[in-house]
XYZ file of N, CA and C in Angstrom:
471
model
N -59.655 13.461 55.063
C -57.942 13.256 54.825
C -57.360 13.935 55.891
N -56.495 12.753 56.661
C -55.511 13.783 57.120
C -54.553 14.711 57.621
N -54.644 15.364 58.422
C -53.151 16.291 58.277
C -52.335 15.558 58.942
N -51.020 16.143 58.111
C -49.491 15.352 59.049
C -48.699 16.808 59.090
N -48.416 15.786 60.378
C -47.400 17.128 60.911
C -46.042 17.058 59.973
N -45.401 18.208 60.437
C -43.809 18.143 60.231
C -42.898 17.017 60.431
N -43.241 16.466 61.183
C -42.216 15.144 61.879
C -42.715 14.268 61.109
N -43.868 13.963 60.605
C -44.436 12.741 59.826
C -44.079 12.697 58.275
N -44.494 13.654 57.952
C -43.695 14.132 56.402
C -42.090 13.741 56.417
N -41.128 14.769 57.577
C -40.044 14.016 57.409
C -39.785 12.247 57.518
N -40.690 12.092 58.619
C -40.018 10.201 58.633
C -40.524 9.645 57.525
N -41.424 10.066 56.542
C -41.907 9.419 55.471
C -40.710 10.101 54.328
N -40.070 11.000 54.242
C -39.312 11.146 53.546
C -37.685 10.173 53.511
N -37.553 10.334 54.943
C -36.660 9.383 55.508
C -36.693 7.824 55.000
N -38.486 7.188 55.150
C -38.307 5.817 54.850
C -38.164 5.600 53.508
N -39.052 6.492 52.711
C -38.685 6.058 50.893
C -37.810 6.979 50.526
N -37.002 7.856 51.210
C -35.333 8.547 50.757
C -35.717 9.711 49.570
N -36.853 10.090 49.150
C -37.639 10.724 48.485
C -37.093 12.315 48.434
N -36.441 12.406 47.331
C -35.962 13.737 47.644
C -36.837 14.391 46.403
N -36.768 15.751 46.934
C -37.835 16.624 46.077
C -36.886 17.313 45.093
N -37.000 17.552 43.325
C -36.830 17.944 43.235
C -35.753 19.579 42.917
N -34.633 19.539 43.034
C -34.202 20.811 43.186
C -34.751 21.665 42.048
N -33.866 20.513 40.662
C -33.809 21.902 39.934
C -35.664 21.877 38.986
N -36.420 22.261 39.631
C -37.964 22.357 39.119
C -37.657 23.686 38.441
N -37.005 24.750 39.004
C -37.402 26.108 38.550
C -35.799 26.336 37.676
N -36.514 26.489 36.377
C -35.437 27.095 35.512
C -36.049 28.475 35.065
N -34.979 29.273 35.075
C -35.099 30.625 34.726
C -34.405 31.099 33.503
N -34.714 31.774 32.719
C -34.184 32.219 31.457
C -33.741 33.258 31.310
N -32.699 34.292 31.350
C -32.603 35.936 31.533
C -31.421 36.522 30.880
N -31.316 37.777 31.389
C -29.964 38.434 30.461
C -28.960 38.788 31.566
N -27.632 38.510 31.461
C -26.981 39.099 32.391
C -26.793 40.293 32.125
N -27.219 41.314 33.368
C -26.977 43.062 32.963
C -25.793 43.482 34.113
N -25.242 42.750 34.698
C -24.184 43.279 35.402
C -23.336 41.924 36.201
N -21.597 42.289 35.475
C -20.884 40.959 36.184
C -19.298 42.094 36.687
N -19.915 42.583 37.524
C -19.189 43.329 38.222
C -18.259 42.275 39.391
N -19.073 41.656 40.003
C -18.525 40.889 41.201
C -17.981 39.320 40.516
N -16.769 39.343 41.657
C -16.241 37.745 41.023
C -17.280 36.528 41.749
N -17.573 35.939 40.536
C -18.420 34.523 40.294
C -19.318 34.539 40.745
N -19.925 35.999 40.179
C -21.290 36.426 40.580
C -21.786 37.692 39.350
N -23.292 36.985 38.995
C -23.330 37.564 37.718
C -25.243 37.696 38.661
N -25.233 39.582 37.915
C -27.228 39.856 38.253
C -27.585 39.680 36.506
N -28.634 38.571 36.773
C -29.316 38.390 35.650
C -30.758 39.030 35.955
N -31.094 39.869 34.919
C -32.748 40.391 34.671
C -33.626 38.919 34.040
N -34.743 38.786 34.513
C -35.554 37.426 34.212
C -36.893 38.444 33.936
N -37.222 38.550 32.866
C -37.988 39.152 32.458
C -39.461 38.071 31.852
N -41.183 38.332 32.460
C -41.734 37.378 32.190
C -43.117 38.619 32.111
N -44.000 37.750 30.797
C -45.288 38.378 30.645
C -46.766 37.665 31.209
N -47.064 38.695 32.114
C -47.953 38.019 32.515
C -49.452 38.635 32.404
N -50.914 38.369 32.520
C -52.513 38.358 32.456
C -52.685 38.973 33.514
N -53.402 40.162 33.836
C -54.335 40.750 34.305
C -55.891 39.676 34.780
N -55.853 39.066 36.096
C -56.982 38.288 35.681
C -58.476 39.435 35.691
N -58.519 39.934 36.313
C -59.657 40.714 35.517
C -59.602 41.175 34.453
N -59.228 41.989 33.829
C -58.734 42.505 32.786
C -58.002 41.939 31.650
N -57.762 41.242 32.068
C -57.187 40.425 30.776
C -55.568 41.469 29.984
N -55.325 41.964 30.639
C -54.427 42.938 29.802
C -53.189 41.927 30.043
N -52.093 42.344 28.925
C -51.116 41.430 29.370
C -49.670 42.359 29.560
N -48.896 42.298 30.604
C -47.892 43.294 30.859
C -46.885 42.390 31.413
N -45.628 43.374 31.270
C -44.162 42.796 31.648
C -44.210 42.794 33.069
N -43.321 41.679 33.918
C -42.876 42.026 35.022
C -41.344 41.211 35.063
N -40.239 42.203 36.030
C -39.259 42.082 35.768
C -38.497 41.492 37.008
N -37.408 40.333 37.294
C -36.516 40.916 38.589
C -35.474 40.497 38.375
N -34.919 40.646 39.445
C -33.281 40.442 39.303
C -33.168 39.016 39.839
N -32.234 38.726 39.769
C -31.652 37.347 40.414
C -29.767 37.303 40.719
N -29.251 36.953 41.853
C -27.620 36.919 41.572
C -27.449 35.315 41.378
N -26.697 35.097 40.566
C -26.634 33.385 40.054
C -24.808 33.076 40.348
N -25.041 32.237 40.640
C -23.379 31.391 40.806
C -22.458 31.495 39.585
N -21.756 31.969 38.907
C -21.105 32.210 37.611
C -19.843 31.406 37.503
N -20.240 29.857 37.482
C -18.391 29.389 37.225
C -17.873 28.878 35.698
N -18.820 29.246 34.481
C -19.198 29.744 33.386
C -18.477 30.661 32.852
N -18.522 31.926 33.539
C -17.632 33.026 32.741
C -18.333 33.269 31.827
N -19.643 34.079 32.049
C -20.156 34.717 31.201
C -19.681 36.350 31.023
N -20.385 37.064 30.197
C -20.108 38.347 29.833
C -21.229 39.325 29.873
N -21.394 40.253 29.701
C -22.242 41.517 29.682
C -23.195 41.335 28.669
N -24.494 40.988 28.929
C -25.653 41.359 27.392
C -25.471 39.129 27.382
N -25.115 38.500 27.626
C -25.480 37.129 27.545
C -26.836 36.752 27.733
N -27.224 35.833 27.069
C -28.681 35.224 27.613
C -28.324 33.619 28.482
N -28.929 33.709 29.604
C -28.533 31.935 30.446
C -29.815 32.094 31.311
N -29.549 30.220 31.155
C -30.439 29.753 31.951
C -29.922 29.243 33.050
N -30.849 30.145 34.286
C -30.661 29.941 35.739
C -31.202 28.609 36.259
N -30.436 27.997 37.290
C -31.719 26.541 38.031
C -31.070 27.032 39.579
N -32.278 26.745 40.201
C -32.310 27.038 41.969
C -31.564 25.803 42.542
N -30.872 26.400 43.313
C -29.553 25.812 44.063
C -29.850 25.820 45.496
N -29.203 25.529 46.058
C -28.955 25.810 47.650
C -28.318 26.814 47.914
N -28.811 27.765 48.877
C -28.105 29.123 49.349
C -26.500 29.247 49.690
N -26.351 29.985 48.404
C -24.644 30.117 48.516
C -24.483 31.233 49.588
N -25.221 32.392 49.395
C -25.284 33.684 50.155
C -26.380 34.407 50.741
N -26.493 35.077 51.367
C -27.813 35.530 51.542
C -29.099 35.762 50.347
N -28.375 36.588 49.576
C -29.332 36.331 48.259
C -28.842 36.151 46.812
N -27.606 34.854 46.959
C -27.871 33.989 46.017
C -28.086 32.759 46.382
N -28.968 32.298 45.333
C -29.748 31.516 45.104
C -29.572 30.377 43.835
N -29.090 30.964 42.804
C -29.444 30.104 41.635
C -27.789 29.950 41.157
N -27.469 28.863 39.652
C -26.277 28.798 39.519
C -26.940 28.771 37.905
N -25.506 29.724 37.262
C -25.839 29.392 35.487
C -25.422 27.913 35.084
N -26.822 27.346 34.692
C -26.797 26.252 33.698
C -26.054 26.110 32.331
N -26.345 27.115 31.665
C -26.010 26.840 30.695
C -26.121 28.241 29.611
N -25.385 28.631 28.940
C -25.303 29.791 28.165
C -26.356 29.593 26.797
N -27.510 30.270 27.050
C -28.550 29.749 25.928
C -27.577 30.650 24.444
N -27.645 32.223 24.525
C -26.683 33.062 23.577
C -26.080 34.052 23.674
N -25.248 34.239 23.014
C -24.338 35.611 23.578
C -25.082 36.784 23.201
N -24.332 37.875 23.646
C -24.841 39.141 23.238
C -24.274 39.932 21.951
N -25.400 39.817 20.764
C -25.114 39.453 19.786
C -24.389 41.488 19.493
N -25.329 42.293 19.853
C -24.718 43.905 19.636
C -23.308 43.969 20.269
N -22.420 43.501 20.911
C -21.523 43.401 20.997
C -20.536 42.793 20.091
N -20.835 41.443 19.825
C -19.949 40.981 18.667
C -19.984 41.509 17.402
N -21.563 42.043 17.008
C -21.043 43.050 15.751
C -20.602 44.352 16.045
N -20.787 44.996 16.520
C -19.863 45.911 17.052
C -18.321 46.024 17.132
N -17.864 44.782 17.948
C -16.712 44.554 18.005
C -16.099 44.561 16.284
N -16.866 43.216 15.646
C -16.471 43.066 14.212
C -16.350 44.273 13.272
N -17.665 45.748 13.533
C -17.349 46.975 12.889
C -16.096 47.494 12.637
N -15.843 47.482 14.331
C -14.886 48.255 14.645
C -13.238 47.562 14.089
N -13.265 46.429 14.014
C -12.291 46.356 13.229
C -11.966 46.163 11.839
N -13.356 46.332 10.882
C -13.179 46.406 9.472
C -13.080 47.635 9.393
N -13.284 48.439 10.205
C -13.272 49.891 10.160
C -11.946 50.473 10.188
N -11.676 49.952 11.265
C -9.805 50.289 11.434
C -9.021 49.834 10.538
N -9.463 48.317 9.580
C -8.256 48.232 8.438
C -8.561 49.135 7.468
N -9.847 49.512 6.848
C -10.218 49.972 5.816
C -9.533 51.478 6.254
N -9.965 51.975 7.447
C -8.939 53.500 7.424
C -7.167 53.520 7.410
N -7.250 52.448 8.240
C -5.536 52.193 7.965
C -5.089 52.148 6.770
N -6.027 51.518 5.716
C -5.484 51.519 4.217
C -5.521 52.830 3.683
N -6.636 53.243 3.941
C -7.120 54.862 2.733
C -5.875 55.892 3.927
N -5.947 56.045 5.365
C -5.644 57.061 5.774
C -3.957 56.427 6.294
N -3.093 56.582 5.973
C -1.344 55.990 6.970
C -1.679 56.592 7.986
N -1.017 56.395 9.089
C -0.595 57.307 9.985
C 0.572 57.808 10.136
N 0.677 58.823 10.334
C 2.408 59.746 10.297
C 2.447 59.485 11.659
N 3.912 59.275 11.868
C 4.513 59.457 13.251
C 4.709 60.633 13.569
N 4.331 61.317 14.519
C 4.393 62.173 15.217
C 5.619 62.342 16.346
N 6.202 63.381 16.524
C 6.854 63.587 17.595
C 6.388 63.239 18.892
N 6.999 62.399 20.083
C 5.774 62.300 21.062
C 6.892 63.143 22.216
N 5.934 63.815 22.482
C 6.062 64.664 23.467
C 5.619 64.638 25.371
N 6.781 64.416 25.889
C 6.287 64.237 27.249
C 5.284 65.162 28.214
N 4.965 64.760 28.892
C 4.207 65.659 29.991
C 5.084 66.591 30.468
N 6.591 66.500 31.219
C 7.286 67.260 31.700
C 7.836 68.098 30.899
N 7.585 67.905 29.636
C 8.027 68.885 28.143
C 7.285 70.145 28.151
N 6.118 68.962 28.215
C 4.913 70.180 27.735
C 5.055 71.582 29.049
N 4.667 70.871 30.490
C 4.626 71.506 31.354
C 5.913 72.936 31.357
N 6.711 72.500 30.947
C 8.345 73.468 30.718
C 8.157 74.070 29.873
N 7.467 73.918 28.275
C 7.148 75.085 27.460
C 6.143 75.780 27.876
N 5.349 75.506 28.795
C 3.964 76.578 29.139
C 4.658 77.353 30.446
N 5.453 77.356 31.123
C 6.248 77.784 31.886
C 6.780 78.947 31.140
N 7.925 78.521 30.021
C 8.450 78.986 29.184
C 7.235 80.719 28.871
N 6.271 80.067 28.154
C 5.404 81.144 27.286
C 5.050 82.170 28.638
N 4.370 81.614 29.625
C 3.883 82.252 30.863
C 5.108 83.682 30.792
N 6.219 83.288 30.949
C 7.337 83.923 31.256
C 7.461 85.259 30.308
N 7.622 84.286 29.459
C 7.637 85.692 27.994
C 6.526 86.809 28.045
N 5.609 86.295 28.270
C 3.706 87.195 28.025
C 4.332 88.072 29.191
N 4.747 87.495 30.438
C 5.279 88.624 31.924
C 6.076 90.007 31.270
N 6.917 89.266 30.879
C 8.034 90.413 30.182
C 7.432 91.533 29.327
N 6.807 90.721 28.427
C 6.369 91.786 27.135
C 5.360 92.424 27.980
N 4.235 92.426 28.920
C 3.436 93.144 29.592
C 4.083 94.517 30.528
N 5.331 93.496 31.158
C 6.088 94.736 31.845
C 6.845 95.521 30.654
N 7.478 94.938 29.768
C 7.950 96.363 28.967
C 6.764 97.727 28.391
N 5.618 96.844 28.368
C 4.431 97.811 27.772
C 4.429 98.777 29.073
N 4.165 98.410 30.117
C 3.768 99.311 31.070
C 4.916 100.186 31.050
N 6.733 99.745 31.230
C 7.308 100.508 31.275
C 7.482 101.830 30.303
N 7.122 101.426 29.228
C 7.309 102.470 27.990
C 6.663 103.568 28.129
N 5.371 103.330 28.486
C 4.145 104.308 28.853
C 4.916 105.607 29.368
N 4.714 106.836 28.685
C 4.670 108.232 29.804
C 3.912 108.664 30.841
């Protein structure tokens, strides 16, 4: 076999119009951060086997992905490799495989408990005291305590 140079490879691909499959790398991971606009951080975990000792171990890697779907924290998503959008962002979210089950369940439990608590213990309306009124009452208490201290000091023989 003869080695081909880059120019020969490029000319052959231009002739045949062969485009390599960009979607060849499909990753599945969990969204761990969704703080940036239209960008999420996805943690992809894989299980590998050591070649000599045959022990399995976990490897994890974080990828920045373009988020046009609008995923939330904890969702399971599939990533597809695309052209670079920025320095570190080379993936986009293909689809959402699963929602964050823990968050959905906790929300449902909170709603149910709030309903039950509202039925059992109805809330009493309390007087609303503003911050200014609190500060004024504290100042009055301080003045009264100072007066009492002065009176005690004066009455001593």
